[in-house]
Amino acid sequence: MNSDALTADVIGDIALVLGTSSLLGALARRIGQPTVVGQITAGVILGPSVLGRLPGNLTERLFTHDAVPFISLIAQIAVVIFMFGVGYEIDLRSVRRHRRPVTLIAVGAIAVPLAIGTTVALTMDHLGTMHGAHTEGRSFVLFFGVATSITALPVLAAIVRERGIAGTPVGDIATSAAGFMDVVAWLVLAAAVVGTDAAGDRSLPRTILLLAGFVAVAVVVVRPLLNRTLLRPGSVLSDKAAIALVLAAAGAWATASLGLHPIFGAFVAGMIMPKPHGAPDKGLLRAMEQTGGLLLPLFFVVTGLTMNIGSLGGAGFAVLGVVLVCGIVGKVGAGYTMARLGGLGTRQSAMIGALVNTRGLTELIALNVGLNAGIIDARLFTVLVLMALITTFMTAPLITVIERRYPVAVHLADPLAASSPESGSASESPYSTVRPR
């Protein structure tokens, strides 16, 4: 295929993906779902699972073997920008206001599902029918634990905003806990990737040492330099978006050079980006989200091209059932229990449990890392993508059920919740009560 024809194919594919994703994203919003649910669904529909099963092999004709690598490259750039925004969005200030519940929820809602996931990976023999190059080793066990324990901070934050609970204790606690869980999940995922074929010929100790050195340089050298340069009055480097893109690309290149996925470096770069007054710059965050979000549907279609629901069979759907039960029980149960121990009332704790069960895009990024590293195969990848889509889709309906099950009047009649010093008056949001300790 000549370059002009290839260019036309790639541009046509991008138009098709963005158009389909926009349509299904809008439909998702109409039924009370996050936009990302519709976009992920668009990726599945355009792949072998739906479009590829129609006469004429439309998926392969639309997304040719020559065009897919270019689409994948653009998708990876979008993911790098997105992961920078995830790291930058983590706001540690609210931890000081809700230290106890945030700490308990973050630890419980990552440790419990992580333990369940690793146990499943060690004990389920029929997982061996769906494996990658490292199924029997440390990498697979760690990866499977991460796959069942991730919480998607960006999707969670979007749901919090759309539900009108942003700025309330429940909203702040959920997003803060999700931020901490993201950090832990990416660290464990990095440990899973280290030592796989993707890490190259470097030994495990050497790779760990180089990764630790990268993080140390980023925190000890780069971050103070950026603080002095960008936060100084009258700084000549006024275009923060350009600096952010350079930092994201440099971090991604650094970890890619170490044999790890570029997302790890982008995530670290986002965390060290200076924040005025300790809070993320809303203008910069919006710019990064818009830049990355515009092309993220390409990532969903690349994911959709890799999975094929029709190939699962009975054993595959049985594994999906087990994974769903373990993932949902681990996240919702641990989130609710730890929220109660942290001083929240019944309604707030149930909301926390539902919110931390959101996986969405963050899960898909981790799954692609595992697939590319050879830790899992395409069939288990399909199972885990379905788990991510189902758990994300169920968040909004579950929140609606909680709201109906615990009406505001009944909730405020709970003396343990209504007397919280952080709740303010009874006329405030029904999500803003915290039981005193």
Coordinates of C-alpha atoms in Angstrom, one line a residue:
M1 CA 0.0 0.0 0.0
N2 CA 1.4 3.4 -1.0
S3 CA 1.8 6.2 1.5
D4 CA -1.2 8.2 0.1
A5 CA -3.5 5.3 0.3
L6 CA -2.3 4.4 3.8
T7 CA -2.8 8.0 5.0
A8 CA -6.3 8.0 3.6
D9 CA -7.0 4.7 5.4
V10 CA -5.7 6.0 8.7
I11 CA -7.6 9.3 8.5
G12 CA -10.8 7.5 7.5
D13 CA -10.4 5.1 10.4
I14 CA -9.9 8.0 12.8
A15 CA -13.1 9.7 11.5
L16 CA -15.0 6.5 11.9
V17 CA -13.8 5.9 15.4
L18 CA -14.3 9.4 16.7
G19 CA -17.8 9.7 15.1
T20 CA -19.0 6.3 16.5
S21 CA -17.5 7.1 19.9
S22 CA -19.1 10.6 20.0
L23 CA -22.5 9.1 19.2
L24 CA -22.3 6.3 21.8
G25 CA -20.8 8.6 24.4
A26 CA -23.8 10.9 24.0
L27 CA -26.2 8.0 24.3
A28 CA -24.4 6.8 27.4
R29 CA -24.9 10.2 29.0
R30 CA -28.6 10.2 28.1
I31 CA -29.0 7.0 30.1
G32 CA -27.0 8.2 33.1
Q33 CA -23.7 6.6 32.3
P34 CA -20.3 8.2 32.0
T35 CA -19.2 9.0 28.5
V36 CA -16.3 6.5 28.7
V37 CA -18.8 3.6 28.9
G38 CA -20.2 4.6 25.5
Q39 CA -16.7 5.1 24.1
I40 CA -15.5 1.7 25.3
T41 CA -18.7 0.1 23.9
A42 CA -17.9 1.7 20.5
G43 CA -14.5 0.1 20.6
V44 CA -16.0 -3.3 21.2
I45 CA -18.7 -2.9 18.5
L46 CA -16.1 -1.9 15.9
G47 CA -13.9 -5.0 16.7
P48 CA -14.2 -8.7 15.9
S49 CA -16.8 -9.2 18.7
V50 CA -19.6 -7.4 16.8
L51 CA -18.7 -5.8 13.5
G52 CA -16.3 -8.6 12.7
R53 CA -19.0 -11.2 13.0
L54 CA -21.1 -9.6 10.2
P55 CA -20.8 -10.8 6.6
G56 CA -17.9 -9.4 4.6
N57 CA -15.3 -9.3 7.5
L58 CA -15.9 -5.6 7.9
T59 CA -13.5 -5.1 10.8
E60 CA -10.4 -6.3 8.9
R61 CA -11.5 -4.3 5.8
L62 CA -12.0 -1.1 7.7
F63 CA -8.9 -1.5 10.0
T64 CA -6.2 -2.9 7.8
H65 CA -3.0 -4.4 9.0
D66 CA -1.1 -1.5 7.6
A67 CA -3.3 1.1 9.3
V68 CA -3.6 -0.4 12.8
P69 CA 0.0 0.3 13.9
F70 CA -0.4 4.0 13.1
I71 CA -3.7 4.1 15.0
S72 CA -2.1 2.3 17.9
L73 CA 0.8 4.8 18.0
I74 CA -1.6 7.8 18.1
A75 CA -3.6 6.0 20.8
Q76 CA -0.5 5.5 22.9
I77 CA 0.3 9.2 22.7
A78 CA -3.3 9.9 23.9
V79 CA -2.9 7.5 26.8
V80 CA 0.4 9.1 27.9
I81 CA -1.2 12.5 28.1
F82 CA -4.2 11.0 29.9
M83 CA -2.0 9.3 32.5
F84 CA -0.1 12.5 33.1
G85 CA -3.5 14.1 33.9
V86 CA -4.3 11.2 36.3
G87 CA -1.1 11.8 38.2
Y88 CA -1.6 15.5 38.2
E89 CA -5.2 15.3 39.4
I90 CA -4.3 13.5 42.6
D91 CA -4.9 16.1 45.3
L92 CA -3.4 15.1 48.7
R93 CA -4.9 18.2 50.5
S94 CA -8.2 16.5 51.2
V95 CA -6.4 13.7 53.0
R96 CA -5.7 16.1 55.9
R97 CA -9.4 16.9 56.2
H98 CA -10.5 13.2 56.2
R99 CA -7.4 11.4 57.2
R100 CA -9.0 8.4 58.9
P101 CA -11.6 7.4 56.4
V102 CA -9.4 8.1 53.4
T103 CA -6.6 6.0 54.9
L104 CA -8.8 3.1 55.8
I105 CA -10.7 3.1 52.5
A106 CA -7.6 3.4 50.4
V107 CA -5.8 0.5 52.3
G108 CA -8.9 -1.7 52.5
A109 CA -10.2 -1.2 49.0
I110 CA -6.9 -2.0 47.4
A111 CA -5.5 -4.7 49.8
V112 CA -8.7 -6.8 50.0
P113 CA -9.3 -7.2 46.2
L114 CA -5.6 -7.4 45.6
A115 CA -5.4 -10.4 48.0
I116 CA -8.5 -11.9 46.5
G117 CA -7.1 -11.5 43.0
T118 CA -3.8 -13.1 43.8
T119 CA -5.5 -15.9 45.6
V120 CA -7.7 -16.6 42.6
A121 CA -4.6 -16.5 40.3
L122 CA -2.9 -19.1 42.5
T123 CA -5.8 -21.5 43.0
M124 CA -7.9 -21.5 39.9
D125 CA -6.4 -24.3 37.7
H126 CA -8.6 -23.5 34.7
L127 CA -7.0 -20.0 34.4
G128 CA -4.2 -22.0 32.9
T129 CA -6.3 -22.4 29.8
M130 CA -5.9 -18.6 29.2
H131 CA -2.4 -17.6 29.8
G132 CA 0.5 -15.6 28.6
A133 CA 4.2 -16.3 28.7
H134 CA 4.4 -15.7 32.5
T135 CA 1.2 -17.4 33.8
E136 CA 3.0 -19.6 36.3
G137 CA 5.2 -16.9 37.8
R138 CA 5.2 -13.8 40.0
S139 CA 4.2 -11.5 37.1
F140 CA 0.9 -13.2 36.5
V141 CA -0.1 -13.4 40.1
L142 CA 0.7 -9.7 40.7
F143 CA -1.0 -8.6 37.5
F144 CA -4.2 -10.5 38.2
G145 CA -4.3 -9.0 41.7
V146 CA -4.0 -5.5 40.1
A147 CA -6.6 -6.3 37.5
T148 CA -9.2 -7.0 40.2
S149 CA -8.3 -4.1 42.5
I150 CA -7.9 -1.0 40.2
T151 CA -10.2 2.0 40.7
A152 CA -10.5 4.5 37.8
L153 CA -9.9 7.9 39.4
P154 CA -10.9 9.9 36.3
V155 CA -14.2 8.1 35.8
L156 CA -14.9 8.2 39.5
A157 CA -14.3 11.9 39.6
A158 CA -16.6 12.4 36.6
I159 CA -19.4 10.5 38.3
V160 CA -18.9 12.5 41.5
R161 CA -19.2 15.7 39.5
E162 CA -22.3 14.5 37.5
R163 CA -24.0 13.4 40.7
G164 CA -23.5 16.7 42.4
I165 CA -21.4 15.4 45.3
A166 CA -18.1 17.1 44.3
G167 CA -16.8 19.1 47.3
T168 CA -18.8 17.1 49.8
P169 CA -17.0 14.7 52.3
V170 CA -18.1 11.7 50.3
G171 CA -16.8 13.1 47.0
D172 CA -13.5 14.2 48.5
I173 CA -13.0 11.0 50.4
A174 CA -13.8 8.8 47.4
T175 CA -11.5 10.7 45.0
S176 CA -8.7 11.0 47.6
A177 CA -8.8 7.3 48.3
A178 CA -8.9 6.5 44.6
G179 CA -5.8 8.6 44.1
F180 CA -3.9 6.6 46.7
M181 CA -5.2 3.3 45.3
D182 CA -4.0 4.4 41.8
V183 CA -0.5 5.0 43.1
V184 CA -0.3 1.6 44.7
A185 CA -1.9 -0.2 41.7
W186 CA 0.6 1.3 39.3
L187 CA 3.5 0.4 41.6
V188 CA 2.3 -3.2 41.8
L189 CA 1.8 -3.3 38.0
A190 CA 5.3 -2.0 37.4
A191 CA 6.6 -4.8 39.7
A192 CA 4.6 -7.3 37.6
V193 CA 6.1 -6.0 34.3
V194 CA 9.6 -6.1 35.7
G195 CA 11.2 -9.3 34.7
T196 CA 8.9 -10.1 31.7
D197 CA 10.1 -10.2 28.1
A198 CA 9.0 -6.6 27.7
A199 CA 11.7 -5.5 30.1
G200 CA 14.4 -6.7 27.8
D201 CA 17.7 -8.3 28.8
R202 CA 18.1 -6.4 32.0
S203 CA 18.1 -8.4 35.2
L204 CA 15.3 -7.9 37.7
P205 CA 17.5 -6.2 40.4
R206 CA 19.0 -3.8 37.8
T207 CA 15.6 -2.9 36.4
I208 CA 14.2 -2.2 39.9
L209 CA 17.3 -0.1 40.7
L210 CA 17.0 2.0 37.5
L211 CA 13.3 2.5 38.1
A212 CA 14.0 3.7 41.7
G213 CA 16.7 6.0 40.4
F214 CA 14.2 7.5 37.9
V215 CA 11.6 8.2 40.6
A216 CA 14.3 9.6 42.9
V217 CA 15.6 12.0 40.2
A218 CA 12.0 13.1 39.3
V219 CA 11.1 13.8 43.0
V220 CA 14.4 15.2 44.3
V221 CA 15.8 17.0 41.3
V222 CA 13.1 17.7 38.6
R223 CA 10.2 18.6 41.0
P224 CA 12.1 21.3 43.0
L225 CA 13.5 22.8 39.7
L226 CA 10.0 23.0 38.2
N227 CA 8.6 24.5 41.4
R228 CA 11.3 27.3 41.4
T229 CA 10.8 27.9 37.7
L230 CA 7.1 27.7 37.1
L231 CA 5.7 29.1 40.4
R232 CA 8.1 32.0 40.5
P233 CA 6.4 35.4 39.7
G234 CA 7.2 36.7 36.3
S235 CA 8.6 33.3 35.0
V236 CA 9.3 33.3 31.3
L237 CA 7.9 29.8 31.1
S238 CA 4.3 30.8 31.2
D239 CA 2.9 28.1 28.9
K240 CA 2.2 25.4 31.4
A241 CA 0.5 23.1 28.9
A242 CA 3.6 23.0 26.7
I243 CA 5.8 22.3 29.8
A244 CA 3.3 19.5 30.8
L245 CA 3.4 17.9 27.4
V246 CA 7.3 17.9 27.4
L247 CA 7.3 16.5 30.9
A248 CA 4.8 13.8 30.1
A249 CA 6.8 12.8 27.0
A250 CA 10.1 12.8 28.8
G251 CA 8.8 10.7 31.6
A252 CA 7.2 8.2 29.2
W253 CA 10.4 8.0 27.2
A254 CA 12.4 7.3 30.4
T255 CA 10.3 4.4 31.6
A256 CA 10.0 3.0 28.0
S257 CA 13.8 3.0 27.9
L258 CA 13.8 0.9 31.1
G259 CA 11.7 -1.7 29.5
L260 CA 8.5 -0.6 31.3
H261 CA 5.4 0.9 29.7
P262 CA 5.5 4.6 28.9
I263 CA 2.4 5.2 31.1
F264 CA 4.5 4.7 34.3
G265 CA 6.7 7.7 33.4
A266 CA 3.8 9.8 32.4
F267 CA 2.1 9.1 35.7
V268 CA 5.1 10.0 37.7
A269 CA 5.6 13.2 35.6
G270 CA 2.0 14.2 36.4
M271 CA 2.6 13.7 40.1
I272 CA 5.7 16.0 40.2
M273 CA 4.1 18.8 38.1
P274 CA 3.9 21.9 40.3
K275 CA 0.5 22.7 41.7
P276 CA -0.3 26.3 42.7
H277 CA -1.3 26.4 46.4
G278 CA -1.1 22.6 46.5
A279 CA -4.2 22.1 44.2
P280 CA -4.2 21.1 40.5
D281 CA -4.4 24.0 38.1
K282 CA -7.9 23.6 36.7
G283 CA -7.0 25.2 33.4
L284 CA -4.0 23.0 32.9
L285 CA -6.0 19.9 33.9
R286 CA -8.8 20.8 31.5
A287 CA -6.3 21.3 28.7
M288 CA -4.6 17.9 29.3
E289 CA -7.9 16.1 29.6
Q290 CA -9.2 17.7 26.3
T291 CA -5.9 17.0 24.5
G292 CA -5.8 13.4 25.6
G293 CA -9.5 12.8 25.6
L294 CA -10.0 13.8 22.0
L295 CA -8.0 10.8 20.8
L296 CA -8.6 8.3 23.5
P297 CA -11.4 6.6 21.5
L298 CA -8.6 5.3 19.3
F299 CA -7.3 3.5 22.3
F300 CA -10.7 1.9 22.9
V301 CA -10.9 0.7 19.3
V302 CA -7.4 -0.8 19.5
T303 CA -8.6 -2.6 22.7
G304 CA -11.7 -3.7 20.8
L305 CA -9.7 -5.1 17.9
T306 CA -7.7 -7.2 20.3
M307 CA -10.7 -8.8 22.1
N308 CA -13.2 -11.3 20.7
I309 CA -16.2 -12.2 23.0
G310 CA -17.2 -15.0 20.6
S311 CA -13.9 -16.9 21.4
L312 CA -14.5 -17.3 25.1
G313 CA -16.8 -20.3 25.3
G314 CA -18.3 -21.7 28.4
A315 CA -15.0 -21.8 30.4
G316 CA -14.3 -18.2 29.5
F317 CA -17.7 -17.0 30.8
A318 CA -17.2 -19.1 33.9
V319 CA -14.0 -17.3 34.6
L320 CA -15.7 -14.0 33.9
G321 CA -18.3 -14.9 36.5
V322 CA -15.6 -15.7 39.1
V323 CA -13.7 -12.5 38.3
L324 CA -16.8 -10.4 38.5
V325 CA -17.8 -11.8 41.9
C326 CA -14.3 -11.4 43.3
G327 CA -13.8 -7.9 41.9
I328 CA -17.2 -6.6 43.0
V329 CA -17.2 -8.2 46.5
G330 CA -13.6 -7.1 47.1
K331 CA -14.1 -3.5 46.1
V332 CA -17.7 -2.8 47.2
G333 CA -17.5 -4.8 50.4
A334 CA -14.1 -3.4 51.5
G335 CA -15.0 0.1 50.5
Y336 CA -18.3 0.0 52.5
T337 CA -16.7 -1.7 55.6
M338 CA -13.8 0.6 55.7
A339 CA -16.0 3.7 55.3
R340 CA -18.1 2.6 58.2
L341 CA -15.0 2.1 60.3
G342 CA -13.8 5.5 59.2
G343 CA -16.9 7.2 60.7
L344 CA -19.3 7.5 57.7
G345 CA -22.9 6.7 57.9
T346 CA -24.7 3.9 56.1
R347 CA -25.7 5.9 53.0
Q348 CA -22.3 7.5 52.6
S349 CA -20.5 4.2 53.1
A350 CA -22.6 2.5 50.5
M351 CA -21.9 5.3 48.1
I352 CA -18.1 4.9 48.7
G353 CA -18.4 1.2 48.1
A354 CA -20.1 1.8 44.7
L355 CA -17.7 4.5 43.6
V356 CA -14.5 2.6 44.3
N357 CA -15.8 -0.3 42.2
T358 CA -15.5 1.9 39.1
R359 CA -12.7 0.7 36.8
G360 CA -13.2 2.1 33.3
L361 CA -10.3 3.5 31.2
T362 CA -7.6 3.0 33.9
E363 CA -8.3 -0.7 34.0
L364 CA -8.1 -1.0 30.2
I365 CA -4.7 0.7 30.2
A366 CA -3.4 -1.8 32.8
L367 CA -4.9 -4.7 30.8
N368 CA -3.1 -3.5 27.6
V369 CA 0.1 -3.4 29.5
G370 CA -0.3 -7.0 30.7
L371 CA -1.2 -8.1 27.2
N372 CA 1.7 -6.4 25.5
A373 CA 4.1 -7.8 28.1
G374 CA 2.9 -11.3 27.5
I375 CA 1.5 -11.7 31.0
I376 CA -2.0 -12.6 29.8
D377 CA -3.3 -13.9 26.5
A378 CA -6.1 -12.5 24.3
R379 CA -8.9 -14.6 25.8
L380 CA -8.1 -13.6 29.4
F381 CA -7.7 -10.0 28.2
T382 CA -11.3 -10.2 26.8
V383 CA -12.6 -11.6 30.1
L384 CA -11.0 -8.7 32.1
V385 CA -12.1 -6.1 29.6
L386 CA -15.7 -7.3 30.0
M387 CA -15.2 -7.1 33.8
A388 CA -14.0 -3.5 33.5
L389 CA -17.0 -2.6 31.3
I390 CA -19.6 -4.3 33.5
T391 CA -18.3 -2.9 36.8
T392 CA -18.1 0.6 35.3
F393 CA -21.6 0.3 33.8
M394 CA -23.1 -0.8 37.1
T395 CA -21.8 2.1 39.2
A396 CA -24.5 4.7 38.2
P397 CA -27.5 2.3 38.6
L398 CA -26.0 1.1 42.0
I399 CA -25.8 4.7 43.2
T400 CA -29.4 5.3 42.1
V401 CA -30.5 2.2 44.1
I402 CA -28.6 3.5 47.1
E403 CA -30.3 6.9 46.9
R404 CA -33.7 5.2 46.7
R405 CA -32.9 2.7 49.5
Y406 CA -31.7 5.4 51.8
P407 CA -33.9 8.5 51.3
V408 CA -32.6 11.8 52.6
A409 CA -35.2 12.1 55.4
V410 CA -34.5 8.6 56.7
H411 CA -30.7 9.1 56.4
L412 CA -30.8 12.4 58.4
A413 CA -32.9 10.7 61.1
D414 CA -29.9 8.6 61.8
P415 CA -28.4 10.2 64.9
L416 CA -25.0 8.7 64.3
A417 CA -24.8 10.5 60.9
A418 CA -26.7 13.7 61.5
S419 CA -24.7 14.9 64.4
S420 CA -21.4 15.0 62.5
P421 CA -19.4 18.2 63.0
E422 CA -18.4 18.0 59.3
S423 CA -21.9 17.7 58.0
G424 CA -23.1 21.2 58.6
S425 CA -26.8 21.9 58.7
A426 CA -29.5 19.3 57.9
S427 CA -30.2 21.2 54.7
E428 CA -26.9 20.4 53.2
S429 CA -26.2 17.6 50.7
P430 CA -27.3 14.2 51.9
Y431 CA -23.8 13.0 51.1
S432 CA -22.1 15.4 53.5
T433 CA -22.6 13.7 56.8
V434 CA -19.8 11.9 58.7
R435 CA -20.4 10.1 61.9
P436 CA -18.2 11.5 64.7
R437 CA -15.6 9.3 66.2

